[in-house]
XYZ file of C-alpha atoms in Angstrom:
775
model
C 25.015 -41.196 242.988
C 25.881 -37.950 241.155
C 26.047 -34.692 242.971
C 23.891 -31.786 241.838
C 25.781 -29.183 239.845
C 23.773 -26.259 241.297
C 22.347 -25.367 244.711
C 24.034 -28.168 246.718
C 21.640 -27.439 249.582
C 18.013 -26.305 249.649
C 14.883 -27.226 247.713
C 15.759 -27.777 244.011
C 13.668 -26.464 241.123
C 12.141 -28.658 238.401
C 15.083 -28.337 236.027
C 17.545 -29.415 238.727
C 15.411 -32.419 239.642
C 15.243 -33.409 235.978
C 19.004 -33.068 235.596
C 19.634 -35.155 238.709
C 17.278 -37.955 237.584
C 18.815 -37.993 234.097
C 22.365 -38.327 235.408
C 21.539 -40.841 238.143
C 23.099 -44.269 237.580
C 20.641 -45.902 239.991
C 16.878 -45.419 240.527
C 16.308 -41.996 242.069
C 13.499 -41.683 244.582
C 12.554 -38.986 247.108
C 15.151 -40.307 249.557
C 18.020 -40.073 247.044
C 16.940 -36.608 245.872
C 16.603 -35.345 249.466
C 20.036 -36.683 250.399
C 21.714 -35.228 247.304
C 20.298 -31.763 247.941
C 20.671 -31.903 251.721
C 16.950 -31.487 252.452
C 15.339 -31.864 255.836
C 12.052 -31.190 257.616
C 9.683 -28.923 255.702
C 11.897 -29.084 252.595
C 11.171 -32.827 252.269
C 7.445 -32.114 252.421
C 7.875 -29.428 249.762
C 9.865 -31.887 247.606
C 7.024 -34.393 247.790
C 4.607 -31.757 246.507
C 7.052 -30.705 243.793
C 7.462 -34.292 242.549
C 3.698 -34.764 242.547
C 3.273 -31.629 240.402
C 5.996 -32.797 238.013
C 4.286 -36.177 237.643
C 0.947 -34.465 236.940
C 2.633 -32.406 234.232
C 4.070 -35.532 232.642
C 7.683 -34.547 233.300
C 8.499 -37.615 235.371
C 6.987 -40.997 236.028
C 7.436 -43.612 238.725
C 6.288 -44.595 242.209
C 7.239 -43.531 245.720
C 10.562 -45.354 245.602
C 11.947 -44.282 242.233
C 11.347 -41.695 239.546
C 12.578 -41.527 236.004
C 12.481 -38.962 233.263
C 9.495 -38.871 230.906
C 9.486 -41.865 228.680
C 6.671 -42.916 230.811
C 3.481 -40.868 230.747
C 1.015 -40.414 233.617
C -1.658 -43.109 233.512
C -4.332 -40.406 233.292
C -3.317 -37.113 231.718
C -4.416 -34.303 229.413
C -3.374 -34.777 225.784
C -3.405 -32.173 223.022
C -4.145 -33.414 219.493
C -1.308 -32.366 217.186
C -1.996 -34.504 214.113
C -4.605 -36.641 212.375
C -3.180 -39.814 210.834
C -5.615 -41.752 208.637
C -8.499 -40.487 210.707
C -6.849 -41.321 214.045
C -5.831 -38.507 216.360
C -2.230 -38.221 217.568
C -1.711 -36.399 220.866
C 1.116 -35.243 223.090
C 1.000 -34.339 226.806
C -0.586 -30.894 226.988
C 1.833 -29.676 229.670
C 5.015 -31.039 228.093
C 7.803 -28.586 228.847
C 11.145 -30.412 229.122
C 14.132 -29.254 227.161
C 14.303 -29.846 223.422
C 16.583 -32.854 223.811
C 13.578 -34.993 224.833
C 10.733 -34.700 222.311
C 7.214 -35.340 223.590
C 5.902 -38.876 223.002
C 3.339 -39.172 220.208
C 0.309 -40.969 221.580
C -2.236 -42.573 219.249
C -5.728 -41.921 220.578
C -7.954 -44.998 220.281
C -11.576 -44.021 220.803
C -14.106 -46.409 222.265
C -12.077 -47.845 225.144
C -12.064 -44.977 227.611
C -14.769 -43.830 229.983
C -16.703 -40.679 229.359
C -17.456 -38.460 232.283
C -20.337 -39.866 234.258
C -20.366 -43.223 232.510
C -20.493 -46.398 234.462
C -18.003 -49.194 234.443
C -17.815 -51.076 231.198
C -19.591 -48.446 229.150
C -17.414 -47.250 226.281
C -17.252 -43.809 224.767
C -17.705 -45.107 221.216
C -20.257 -42.859 219.578
C -20.429 -40.567 222.610
C -17.405 -38.393 221.918
C -17.286 -36.106 218.869
C -14.529 -36.648 216.309
C -11.227 -35.190 217.441
C -9.483 -32.457 215.472
C -6.062 -30.847 215.593
C -5.843 -28.616 218.680
C -8.456 -30.503 220.738
C -7.651 -31.368 224.355
C -8.770 -34.652 225.938
C -8.406 -36.332 229.293
C -7.153 -39.830 228.497
C -5.931 -43.057 230.038
C -2.533 -43.935 228.590
C -0.598 -47.150 228.216
C 2.651 -48.163 226.578
C 2.537 -51.049 224.113
C 5.178 -52.825 222.099
C 4.573 -50.432 219.191
C 4.395 -47.200 221.177
C 2.041 -45.193 223.337
C -1.746 -45.277 222.988
C -4.380 -43.231 224.786
C -8.035 -43.970 225.514
C -10.068 -40.703 225.611
C -12.224 -40.256 228.681
C -13.679 -36.835 227.917
C -13.083 -33.887 225.649
C -11.957 -30.745 227.448
C -12.623 -27.091 226.669
C -9.985 -25.397 224.549
C -7.236 -23.922 226.670
C -6.117 -21.696 223.813
C -8.436 -20.780 220.958
C -6.190 -19.356 218.251
C -7.655 -16.410 216.379
C -6.115 -14.648 213.411
C -6.668 -10.959 212.892
C -5.300 -7.481 212.232
C -3.934 -5.215 214.951
C -5.774 -1.888 215.254
C -4.838 0.947 217.611
C -7.548 3.372 218.738
C -7.188 7.022 219.703
C -6.245 6.162 223.278
C -3.415 3.868 222.172
C -5.328 0.725 223.094
C -4.879 -2.305 220.831
C -7.790 -4.100 219.177
C -7.875 -7.304 217.134
C -10.049 -7.220 213.994
C -10.652 -10.929 213.224
C -10.270 -12.056 209.626
C -13.085 -14.578 210.089
C -15.999 -12.924 208.298
C -18.461 -14.492 210.750
C -16.982 -12.433 213.639
C -17.975 -8.791 213.273
C -16.699 -7.388 216.575
C -13.120 -6.403 217.315
C -11.547 -7.676 220.552
C -9.323 -5.817 223.006
C -5.663 -6.874 223.010
C -4.217 -7.320 226.488
C -0.687 -8.080 225.235
C 0.546 -6.923 221.828
C 3.568 -9.234 221.985
C 5.635 -6.801 219.939
C 3.020 -6.396 217.190
C 2.286 -2.979 215.706
C -0.713 -1.421 214.023
C -1.782 -3.084 210.781
C 0.064 -6.377 211.255
C -1.478 -9.798 210.747
C -1.175 -11.825 213.967
C -2.206 -15.030 215.681
C -3.737 -14.538 219.114
C -5.088 -16.534 222.038
C -7.357 -15.633 224.955
C -5.407 -13.656 227.537
C -7.119 -15.582 230.341
C -10.178 -17.685 231.056
C -12.267 -14.553 231.405
C -13.709 -13.427 228.049
C -13.443 -9.810 229.228
C -9.658 -10.081 229.408
C -9.365 -9.947 225.621
C -6.600 -11.663 223.674
C -2.824 -11.770 223.601
C -0.671 -11.879 220.468
C 1.325 -15.111 220.222
C 2.730 -14.810 216.688
C 3.277 -11.913 214.297
C 2.715 -12.967 210.672
C 3.488 -9.621 209.045
C 1.822 -7.388 206.485
C -1.668 -8.773 205.745
C -1.804 -7.122 202.318
C 1.646 -8.241 201.194
C 1.865 -10.690 198.290
C 1.350 -14.294 199.451
C -0.445 -13.243 202.649
C -3.885 -14.377 201.481
C -2.766 -17.969 201.000
C -0.822 -17.828 204.270
C -4.063 -16.900 206.035
C -5.774 -19.979 204.598
C -2.843 -22.234 205.496
C -3.047 -21.139 209.145
C -6.836 -21.104 209.275
C -7.215 -24.687 208.012
C -4.071 -26.109 209.625
C -2.580 -27.231 206.310
C 0.855 -28.855 206.815
C 3.256 -26.757 204.749
C 6.716 -27.617 206.069
C 8.355 -31.017 205.615
C 10.168 -32.709 208.474
C 13.959 -32.837 207.956
C 13.978 -36.623 207.764
C 11.405 -36.514 204.949
C 13.517 -34.021 202.997
C 16.648 -36.124 203.499
C 14.819 -39.230 202.410
C 13.401 -37.456 199.330
C 16.928 -36.381 198.339
C 18.098 -39.991 198.645
C 15.099 -41.341 196.707
C 15.722 -38.823 193.920
C 19.099 -40.502 193.341
C 17.576 -43.929 192.709
C 18.974 -45.175 189.378
C 16.381 -45.443 186.600
C 17.025 -49.013 185.532
C 15.561 -50.543 182.371
C 15.132 -53.818 184.251
C 11.464 -54.868 184.012
C 10.509 -51.523 182.466
C 8.985 -51.085 179.026
C 11.007 -48.646 176.902
C 8.597 -46.096 175.404
C 11.110 -43.342 174.708
C 10.581 -43.570 170.949
C 6.903 -42.595 171.178
C 6.072 -38.867 170.706
C 4.249 -38.607 174.043
C 2.952 -35.107 174.888
C 2.151 -33.451 178.221
C -0.558 -30.750 178.030
C -0.887 -28.683 181.205
C -1.578 -25.152 182.473
C 1.043 -22.658 181.328
C 2.298 -22.146 184.893
C 2.349 -25.828 185.929
C 5.415 -26.869 187.904
C 4.668 -30.586 188.061
C 3.533 -32.831 185.238
C 1.739 -35.995 186.362
C 0.462 -37.163 183.013
C 1.243 -37.342 179.299
C -0.707 -38.836 176.378
C -0.235 -40.445 172.959
C -2.585 -41.950 170.377
C -2.360 -43.471 166.905
C -4.760 -45.319 164.568
C -4.999 -49.043 165.352
C -3.532 -51.124 162.534
C -5.449 -54.206 163.691
C -8.014 -55.070 161.006
C -10.324 -56.401 163.690
C -10.545 -52.876 165.133
C -11.185 -50.870 161.974
C -11.528 -47.171 162.738
C -10.230 -47.745 166.247
C -7.242 -46.381 168.129
C -4.290 -47.330 170.275
C -3.834 -44.883 173.148
C -1.335 -44.477 175.941
C -1.618 -42.531 179.167
C 1.765 -42.249 180.909
C 1.642 -41.311 184.588
C 4.548 -40.375 186.864
C 5.745 -43.509 188.700
C 5.648 -41.969 192.161
C 5.313 -45.365 193.873
C 8.877 -46.205 192.763
C 10.280 -43.246 194.727
C 7.825 -43.061 197.648
C 7.669 -46.383 199.484
C 5.015 -47.372 202.063
C 5.918 -46.439 205.635
C 8.770 -44.122 204.684
C 9.089 -40.615 206.116
C 8.056 -39.101 202.766
C 5.056 -41.424 202.660
C 3.943 -40.369 206.144
C 4.171 -36.710 205.154
C 2.195 -37.372 201.970
C -0.549 -39.182 203.900
C -0.782 -36.272 206.328
C -1.316 -33.817 203.462
C -3.530 -36.091 201.368
C -3.121 -33.830 198.351
C -1.350 -30.749 197.084
C -3.096 -27.426 197.691
C -3.094 -24.876 194.875
C -3.249 -21.143 195.554
C -2.816 -18.311 193.027
C 0.594 -17.453 194.489
C 1.960 -20.809 195.660
C 1.529 -24.548 195.793
C 1.670 -26.477 199.056
C 2.887 -29.786 197.583
C 2.075 -33.270 198.774
C 5.652 -34.351 198.043
C 8.978 -32.551 198.570
C 9.942 -30.394 195.612
C 12.894 -32.573 194.569
C 10.321 -35.251 193.753
C 7.186 -33.292 192.791
C 8.829 -30.704 190.528
C 11.864 -32.671 189.378
C 12.459 -36.415 189.460
C 8.819 -37.571 189.369
C 7.620 -34.829 187.036
C 7.368 -35.814 183.351
C 9.534 -33.010 182.012
C 10.281 -32.469 178.341
C 13.271 -34.353 176.933
C 14.062 -36.180 180.194
C 14.025 -39.942 180.705
C 11.451 -40.546 183.432
C 9.919 -43.487 185.284
C 6.254 -43.903 184.397
C 3.291 -46.140 184.994
C 1.809 -46.727 181.537
C -1.843 -47.467 180.765
C -2.161 -48.936 177.256
C -5.709 -48.854 175.865
C -7.414 -50.178 172.757
C -10.380 -48.007 171.700
C -12.963 -49.090 169.128
C -14.584 -46.924 166.452
C -17.465 -46.053 168.812
C -15.083 -44.720 171.456
C -15.402 -47.661 173.838
C -12.271 -48.847 175.650
C -12.121 -52.522 174.687
C -8.863 -53.567 176.305
C -6.125 -52.265 178.593
C -2.862 -53.271 180.189
C -0.539 -51.635 182.730
C 3.256 -51.625 182.691
C 6.115 -49.833 184.338
C 7.989 -47.901 181.687
C 10.663 -45.390 180.776
C 9.319 -42.438 178.819
C 10.825 -39.308 177.314
C 8.250 -36.585 176.791
C 8.512 -35.139 173.299
C 6.908 -31.838 174.272
C 5.250 -30.061 177.192
C 2.512 -27.755 175.896
C 0.223 -25.230 177.547
C -3.478 -25.806 176.846
C -3.651 -22.544 174.895
C -0.656 -23.423 172.702
C -1.941 -26.903 171.894
C -5.348 -25.481 170.994
C -3.791 -22.776 168.796
C -1.845 -25.375 166.798
C -4.992 -27.394 166.176
C -6.991 -24.301 165.240
C -4.445 -22.954 162.737
C -3.662 -26.437 161.371
C 0.015 -26.201 162.298
C -0.068 -29.178 164.663
C 2.253 -32.144 164.121
C 0.725 -35.506 163.236
C 0.947 -36.908 166.774
C -1.054 -33.928 168.112
C -3.693 -34.328 165.384
C -3.982 -38.004 166.308
C -4.679 -37.032 169.915
C -7.571 -34.820 168.811
C -8.960 -37.405 166.384
C -8.921 -40.140 169.045
C -10.539 -37.723 171.501
C -13.446 -37.126 169.123
C -14.027 -40.873 169.114
C -13.919 -40.985 172.933
C -16.198 -37.944 173.034
C -18.828 -39.778 170.982
C -18.921 -42.471 173.676
C -19.209 -39.757 176.316
C -22.246 -38.281 174.588
C -23.854 -41.727 174.473
C -23.130 -42.158 178.197
C -24.656 -38.722 178.901
C -22.747 -37.665 182.047
C -23.683 -34.543 183.977
C -22.728 -31.390 182.042
C -22.506 -28.264 184.200
C -20.691 -25.477 182.403
C -20.063 -23.262 185.424
C -17.479 -20.467 185.220
C -14.196 -20.784 187.110
C -12.431 -17.668 188.328
C -8.740 -17.255 187.581
C -6.453 -14.864 189.471
C -3.462 -13.563 187.500
C -0.419 -12.255 189.392
C 2.728 -10.453 188.286
C 6.258 -11.514 189.227
C 5.949 -9.679 192.570
C 2.722 -11.448 193.488
C 0.475 -8.457 192.782
C -2.937 -8.950 191.155
C -3.019 -8.040 187.475
C -6.369 -9.527 186.551
C -9.272 -11.599 187.832
C -11.187 -13.271 185.008
C -13.277 -16.303 184.155
C -11.102 -19.164 182.956
C -11.707 -20.035 179.308
C -12.754 -23.631 178.669
C -10.998 -25.012 175.554
C -11.253 -28.269 173.646
C -7.675 -28.890 174.799
C -8.970 -29.170 178.371
C -11.634 -31.661 177.249
C -9.078 -33.698 175.313
C -6.853 -34.278 178.333
C -9.840 -34.826 180.615
C -11.264 -37.583 178.390
C -7.979 -39.525 178.273
C -7.671 -39.244 182.055
C -11.219 -40.534 182.580
C -10.547 -43.500 180.297
C -7.355 -44.387 182.205
C -9.098 -44.031 185.570
C -11.860 -46.408 184.478
C -9.249 -48.866 183.177
C -7.392 -48.779 186.526
C -10.551 -49.529 188.503
C -11.611 -52.380 186.229
C -8.098 -53.822 186.071
C -7.959 -54.060 189.868
C -11.475 -55.504 190.021
C -10.416 -58.188 187.537
C -7.704 -59.263 189.983
C -9.987 -58.990 193.037
C -7.431 -56.486 194.366
C -8.118 -53.610 196.785
C -9.464 -50.511 195.017
C -9.590 -46.927 196.230
C -12.707 -45.855 194.354
C -13.699 -42.301 193.556
C -17.360 -42.454 194.581
C -20.089 -40.017 193.617
C -23.477 -41.210 194.808
C -26.813 -40.091 193.301
C -28.558 -37.100 194.922
C -30.521 -37.819 198.079
C -34.319 -37.607 197.990
C -34.203 -34.651 200.389
C -31.999 -32.661 197.998
C -34.132 -33.635 195.031
C -37.246 -32.433 196.851
C -35.545 -29.129 197.616
C -34.568 -28.775 193.933
C -38.118 -29.612 192.868
C -39.542 -26.935 195.179
C -37.023 -24.408 193.904
C -37.806 -25.138 190.245
C -41.517 -24.786 190.998
C -40.926 -21.138 191.934
C -39.659 -20.655 188.361
C -42.657 -22.485 186.830
C -40.521 -25.523 186.027
C -41.159 -29.152 186.946
C -38.950 -31.995 188.122
C -40.726 -35.365 188.083
C -39.376 -37.590 190.844
C -41.287 -40.723 189.868
C -38.585 -41.738 187.391
C -35.043 -43.041 187.513
C -32.759 -40.115 188.327
C -29.876 -39.983 185.857
C -27.363 -37.295 184.909
C -29.167 -36.998 181.576
C -32.325 -35.893 183.357
C -30.499 -32.827 184.680
C -28.875 -32.208 181.295
C -32.272 -32.097 179.576
C -33.604 -29.802 182.278
C -30.774 -27.337 181.659
C -30.945 -27.636 177.876
C -34.602 -26.565 177.868
C -33.756 -23.182 179.433
C -33.318 -20.491 176.783
C -32.451 -17.541 179.020
C -28.705 -17.709 179.765
C -29.002 -16.031 183.180
C -31.735 -18.439 184.249
C -29.738 -21.370 182.879
C -26.707 -20.404 184.968
C -28.928 -20.158 188.025
C -30.459 -23.597 187.475
C -27.013 -25.123 186.890
C -25.918 -23.760 190.278
C -28.968 -25.268 191.939
C -28.400 -28.619 190.222
C -24.817 -28.553 191.464
C -26.012 -27.887 195.019
C -28.346 -30.870 194.774
C -25.454 -33.254 194.116
C -23.733 -35.290 196.799
C -20.088 -34.678 197.568
C -17.677 -37.119 195.941
C -15.368 -39.079 198.229
C -12.811 -41.903 198.323
C -13.734 -45.331 199.586
C -12.887 -49.054 199.251
C -16.477 -50.017 198.301
C -17.855 -49.221 194.877
C -21.017 -47.148 194.588
C -20.335 -45.848 191.075
C -19.775 -42.319 189.845
C -23.145 -40.670 189.209
C -21.793 -37.444 187.693
C -19.668 -39.249 185.100
C -22.299 -41.976 184.551
C -19.712 -44.664 185.237
C -20.028 -47.920 187.154
C -16.373 -48.146 188.274
C -13.998 -45.253 188.694
C -10.678 -44.762 190.507
C -8.207 -41.882 190.493
C -4.983 -43.076 188.854
C -3.660 -40.102 186.903
C -2.255 -37.652 189.497
C -0.021 -39.418 192.072
C 2.240 -36.359 192.465
C -0.638 -34.363 193.923
C -3.183 -36.931 195.231
C -2.477 -39.698 197.727
C -5.485 -41.677 196.468
C -3.759 -42.134 193.102
C -0.554 -43.320 194.780
C -2.561 -46.023 196.580
C -4.092 -47.121 193.251
C -0.599 -47.346 191.715
C 0.578 -49.513 194.605
C -2.425 -51.811 194.208
C -1.612 -52.188 190.487
C 2.014 -53.012 191.339
C 0.820 -55.899 193.507
C -1.993 -57.112 191.262
C 0.051 -57.225 188.052
C 3.495 -58.130 189.406
C 5.104 -54.782 188.545
C 7.530 -54.684 191.477
C 10.985 -53.342 190.635
C 14.203 -54.897 192.008
C 15.491 -52.823 194.919
C 18.893 -51.220 194.198
C 21.497 -52.858 196.405
C 23.124 -49.578 197.402
C 19.943 -47.828 198.565
C 18.391 -48.292 201.981
C 14.709 -48.009 201.094
C 11.708 -50.230 201.834
C 11.675 -53.179 199.478
C 8.075 -52.929 198.340
C 6.472 -50.229 196.217
C 3.110 -51.978 196.465
C 0.473 -51.724 199.168
C 1.578 -52.265 202.749
C -0.233 -54.753 204.974
C -1.419 -51.802 207.032
C -3.035 -50.192 203.976
C -4.737 -53.414 202.958
C -6.287 -53.749 206.379
C -7.331 -50.125 206.861
C -8.507 -48.713 203.523
C -11.686 -47.433 205.210
C -9.657 -45.290 207.560
C -7.171 -44.143 204.911
C -9.837 -43.141 202.395
C -11.867 -41.248 204.998
C -8.748 -39.317 205.987
C -7.831 -38.327 202.418
C -11.446 -37.371 201.712
C -11.199 -34.975 204.658
C -7.926 -33.466 203.460
C -9.478 -32.953 200.018
C -12.393 -31.030 201.540
C -9.914 -29.011 203.599
C -7.946 -28.087 200.477
C -11.083 -27.089 198.562
C -12.200 -24.789 201.370
C -8.759 -23.193 201.675
C -8.475 -22.640 197.922
C -11.984 -21.158 197.709
C -11.366 -18.818 200.642
C -8.116 -17.597 199.099
C -9.746 -16.879 195.727
C -12.440 -14.913 197.573
C -9.735 -12.824 199.277
C -7.968 -12.110 196.004
C -11.261 -11.115 194.355
C -12.084 -8.829 197.285
C -8.613 -7.293 197.035
C -9.118 -6.683 193.320
C -12.501 -5.063 193.977
C -11.349 -2.981 196.950
C -10.236 -0.302 194.502
C -13.739 -0.234 193.002
C -15.760 0.405 196.188
C -18.489 2.925 195.365
C -18.948 1.702 191.787
C -22.263 0.257 190.597
C -22.326 -3.210 189.000
C -24.820 -5.380 187.152
C -25.440 -8.311 189.473
C -27.601 -11.397 189.721
C -29.197 -12.676 192.924
C -27.852 -16.162 193.637
C -29.554 -16.810 196.966
C -32.158 -15.432 199.335
C -32.246 -15.843 203.116
C -34.188 -14.121 205.864
C -31.174 -11.939 206.652
C -30.637 -10.719 203.079
C -29.682 -11.458 199.491
C -26.560 -13.004 198.003
C -25.571 -11.458 194.682
C -22.765 -12.014 192.196
C -21.256 -9.541 189.735
C -22.182 -10.624 186.214
C -19.269 -11.736 184.086
C -16.880 -11.583 187.035
C -18.096 -13.747 189.887
C -17.531 -11.625 192.987
C -20.134 -12.835 195.505
C -21.483 -10.628 198.292
C -24.332 -9.909 200.683
C -27.102 -7.316 200.581
C -28.365 -7.158 204.211
C -32.155 -7.144 204.505
C -31.916 -4.134 206.823
C -30.950 -1.819 203.968
C -33.425 -3.028 201.329
C -36.055 -0.426 202.141
C -38.078 1.394 204.763
C -40.392 -1.496 205.540
C -40.282 -4.973 206.981
C -39.374 -7.841 204.620
C -40.668 -11.341 205.315
C -38.914 -14.479 204.100
C -40.884 -17.155 202.227
C -38.656 -20.196 202.736
C -40.405 -22.466 200.238
C -40.316 -19.916 197.424
C -37.004 -18.459 198.634
C -38.387 -14.943 198.333
C -38.092 -11.799 200.455
C -41.363 -9.867 200.282
C -42.080 -6.356 201.564
C -45.055 -6.192 203.955
C -46.326 -2.817 202.721
C -45.299 -2.593 199.068
C -45.286 -6.256 198.079
C -41.796 -5.770 196.634
C -40.169 -9.157 196.036
C -36.566 -10.267 195.788
C -35.849 -13.773 194.497
C -32.978 -15.820 193.080
C -32.253 -14.968 189.482
C -33.256 -11.301 189.740
C -30.892 -8.885 188.050
C -30.042 -5.866 190.148
C -27.886 -2.826 189.798
C -26.014 -2.704 193.085
C -23.368 -0.457 194.538
C -20.261 -2.108 196.024
C -20.221 -0.808 199.588
C -17.441 -2.912 201.100
C -14.667 -5.216 199.860
C -12.542 -6.734 202.605
C -9.467 -8.587 201.265
C -8.701 -10.110 204.656
C -12.050 -11.866 205.026
C -12.972 -12.130 201.351
C -16.339 -10.547 202.197
C -18.221 -8.210 199.848
C -21.220 -6.066 200.746
C -23.633 -4.522 198.262
C -26.399 -1.958 198.626
C -29.020 -0.461 196.316
C -27.578 2.788 194.895
C -30.390 4.920 196.330
C -29.720 3.640 199.854
C -26.031 4.480 199.828
C -24.380 4.654 203.224
C -26.523 2.174 205.125
C -23.821 -0.511 205.291
C -22.057 -0.328 208.647
C -18.258 -0.605 208.615
C -16.999 -3.924 209.954
C -15.772 -3.799 213.549
C -17.053 -3.644 217.088
C -16.973 0.033 217.908
C -20.002 2.356 217.608
C -21.073 3.734 214.271
C -23.858 6.214 213.557
C -26.197 5.130 210.795
C -26.969 7.806 208.188
C -30.590 8.661 207.661
C -32.146 6.542 204.920
C -32.588 7.963 201.468
C -36.283 7.737 200.673
C -36.040 7.701 196.899
C -38.569 5.659 194.980
C -37.095 2.341 193.857
C -39.322 1.863 190.796
C -37.505 0.644 187.725
C -33.964 0.271 189.030
C -33.940 -3.427 188.173
C -33.815 -4.825 184.661
C -36.709 -6.987 183.549
C -36.284 -10.693 182.798
C -38.165 -13.117 180.572
C -40.586 -10.450 179.374
C -41.711 -9.295 182.811
C -41.717 -5.541 183.406
C -39.296 -5.867 186.299
C -38.040 -8.215 188.964
C -39.138 -5.934 191.765
C -42.885 -6.437 191.711
C -45.487 -4.256 193.401
C -49.025 -5.200 194.276
C -51.256 -4.606 191.317
C -48.431 -4.453 188.775
C -48.859 -6.293 185.476
C -47.165 -9.658 185.146
C-alpha cells in the first residue's frame, strides 16, 4: 500500500484521494484510505461524506469495500451533450473535473430505454423527450458495454450555463453591460464579472448565478467584434460549427495524403483535355468536365461526356479519424472571409483537389448523350486525370463570347446546349432570384456588396453536374445498392393554400384542382410583366416549396423534375457525396488494392454500420446542411449591415417583402439589404393587420401597406453585429429607438402629410391608398 505524498495525517482533499487510489496496487476502500492518512473518529465520518460526493461527481466508482478511479461512471448521473453523431447524442459527465491525463468517457445516449420523471415502471421515454442538442444536460442511467459506455436518458434538465455572445458596454458609473448580438434580444444585461474583458470587446458569457437578477459573467474574450473575420466567427460560435480538427485526424490526413497514386485498376484519362470551371477564389476543385461529339453512327448528333470527381473515398476510409470528423461536420461551410472545411486542408485544398497540371485520383462518370440531350448510357470508373486548365466562370464565359475558346471548351458549350434542350422539355422549377456577393480586400475589409451575376458558364457546369448526379442514382438503383438520395418533395397542400390566398390579393389565381408540377409555377411567373411583382411572386413560390433533404428512400426531386437524384459531384465538401462514392465502389467493384506500407482501413466502400443506419446518417447530414445555411445567411446579413452602417440616414428605394402585425419587412432595390419598419412609427393612428390579405391598414385614414409596395425609406439603423436593419419613413425621422435596454426618450412625431411619398405600381396612383381615392 503506497503512502500519501502529502499531508500524512488528517483528512485528505479530493486530489490526494485520487492520487492515492491511482497509485494503489490493491483495491482501496475507506479502511485503506483511513489507515494511510491516519484518520480516526470524526475524520472517518468526514471521509465517508467526501467519498460519497466524489462518487456523485463521477470522479470515482466502486462500493463500500473498494474504490477506483473514473473508468466507471455512476449508475445514475448528469451528462452534458458535447456532440451529435449521426443524430445520436454523445455526452460526458457534467461534473467531470479530474486532471487532463484522464479524459472524460464519451457516453452514447440511447433514447427510449430510460424513465422520464413521473413515469411508471416499464414506460419508455421514446417520443416523450425532445431531441437532444449540443449543450443539453440530462439525467441518465449509464452502463458499460463491450463497445463502450451508453446512457439511457431519464429526463432533460434545465441549462446550467446558457452561453450568450455579446459586446461589452461600460456606462457612466463604470458598470459593465452585455449587449447581445442576437437580434431577438433587445435589452442589455448587467455584467457581474468582466473576466478581464474591456469595453467594446466581443465575449461569450454565462449566467452569473441561478438568479436572473445576478446578470452574466464573461467566460471567454473573443476580441474586436468589428475586426475582419469576426462576423464569421460569431456564426461559428452561435451555431456550434466544429472548426478545429482533432490532432489524430490531422495526423491521419497527413498520412493519407502520402498514399501512392497507383495506376492499378485505374483508367488513365490524362490525355483528355478535362477542364475545371469554378469561382475565381475557389480553393478546392471537386469536379472537372469534358465533352466531344460521339463518333458512333447510331448516335448521330450525340455526345460523349465525362464528369471527373475527386476520389475522396480513396483517401478517407470509413471509421477513420478523418471520416469521423467529416461526419460531424457534414459539409464545408462557406463564409465571405473563410471556409470551414469538411476535410483537413492537406486533403481538401491539395491532394484531393483537381488542380491544374497535377495527376489526381478521380471517380469518373462517362455518359453517352443523344441528339435530344437525353443521357442514354453511363459507366463509372476509378481514374487518373490531369486537369488541362482551371478556369474562373468569368474567364470561361469571356472566351466563349469573344470566340477565343479552344475546341475542347467549345465542345463543352455545344454539348450543354443539347443537355439544355432536354432540361427545357423537362421543365424544372426556374426561380431567378438574386444572390448577394460580398467582396473583401486582402485585409478582410469590405470593398463591395453586389448581386452575383448569373452567366451561361454557371449553367454549363450545373447541367453536367445534374446529369452525373442522375446517373449515379440510377446506377446504384440498377445494382439494388444503397442510395443516399437528394429528395425534394412537392409542396404541401397547406403551403399551396397559403400561396393561393396570397396570389388572390394580387388578383391572380392558382388552381389547385390539377397536378402540381414545376411547370405550373414557371407559367405563373412567366405571365407577370412587372419585374418588381415578378420578383415578389418568385419569392412567394420559393417559400411554398418544401426543404430538400437527404434520405435512403426515393421520393424524387420536384424542383428539378427528376425521378431519381443523388449528390455525387462534391465529395470534398459534402459527406452525402462521399457516401454515394462508397456505394458505387461496392456496387461496381471499384475497390483499390491497399498499399502494403500504409496502415489504413482496407475498404473504401460503405461500412456495415453505414449500410444499417442510412436513416440516421442522412438525417444528421441534413441537419448539418441546415446549420450551415443558417450560419452563412447570418454572416452575409452582418456583412451587408456593416457595409450599410456608413449610409445610415440615407434614403433608399425599397420594396416591401412581407407584412406582419408588428411591421413591414423591406429590401433595398438592386442591393438586397433586408430590414424592418416597426408598425409603431408608420403614422399617428392605429394600424390593423389583415392576415389573409397580408395588409396593414390604418383605422382612420385607410392607408394600406402590402407586399410589393415600393417605398422610399430612410435607413435608421444598421447593426453589423446582429445583421439587423431598421427603416423609417423619411417624414417620421427619429422614431426608431436605439437598440439596448436603457431608457430612451422618444422624439415627438413629425406630423407631415404622407401623400405621394410612394411610387405608383401597375398604373395605380400610389401604393398608399386612402379612402375614396381612385383605383
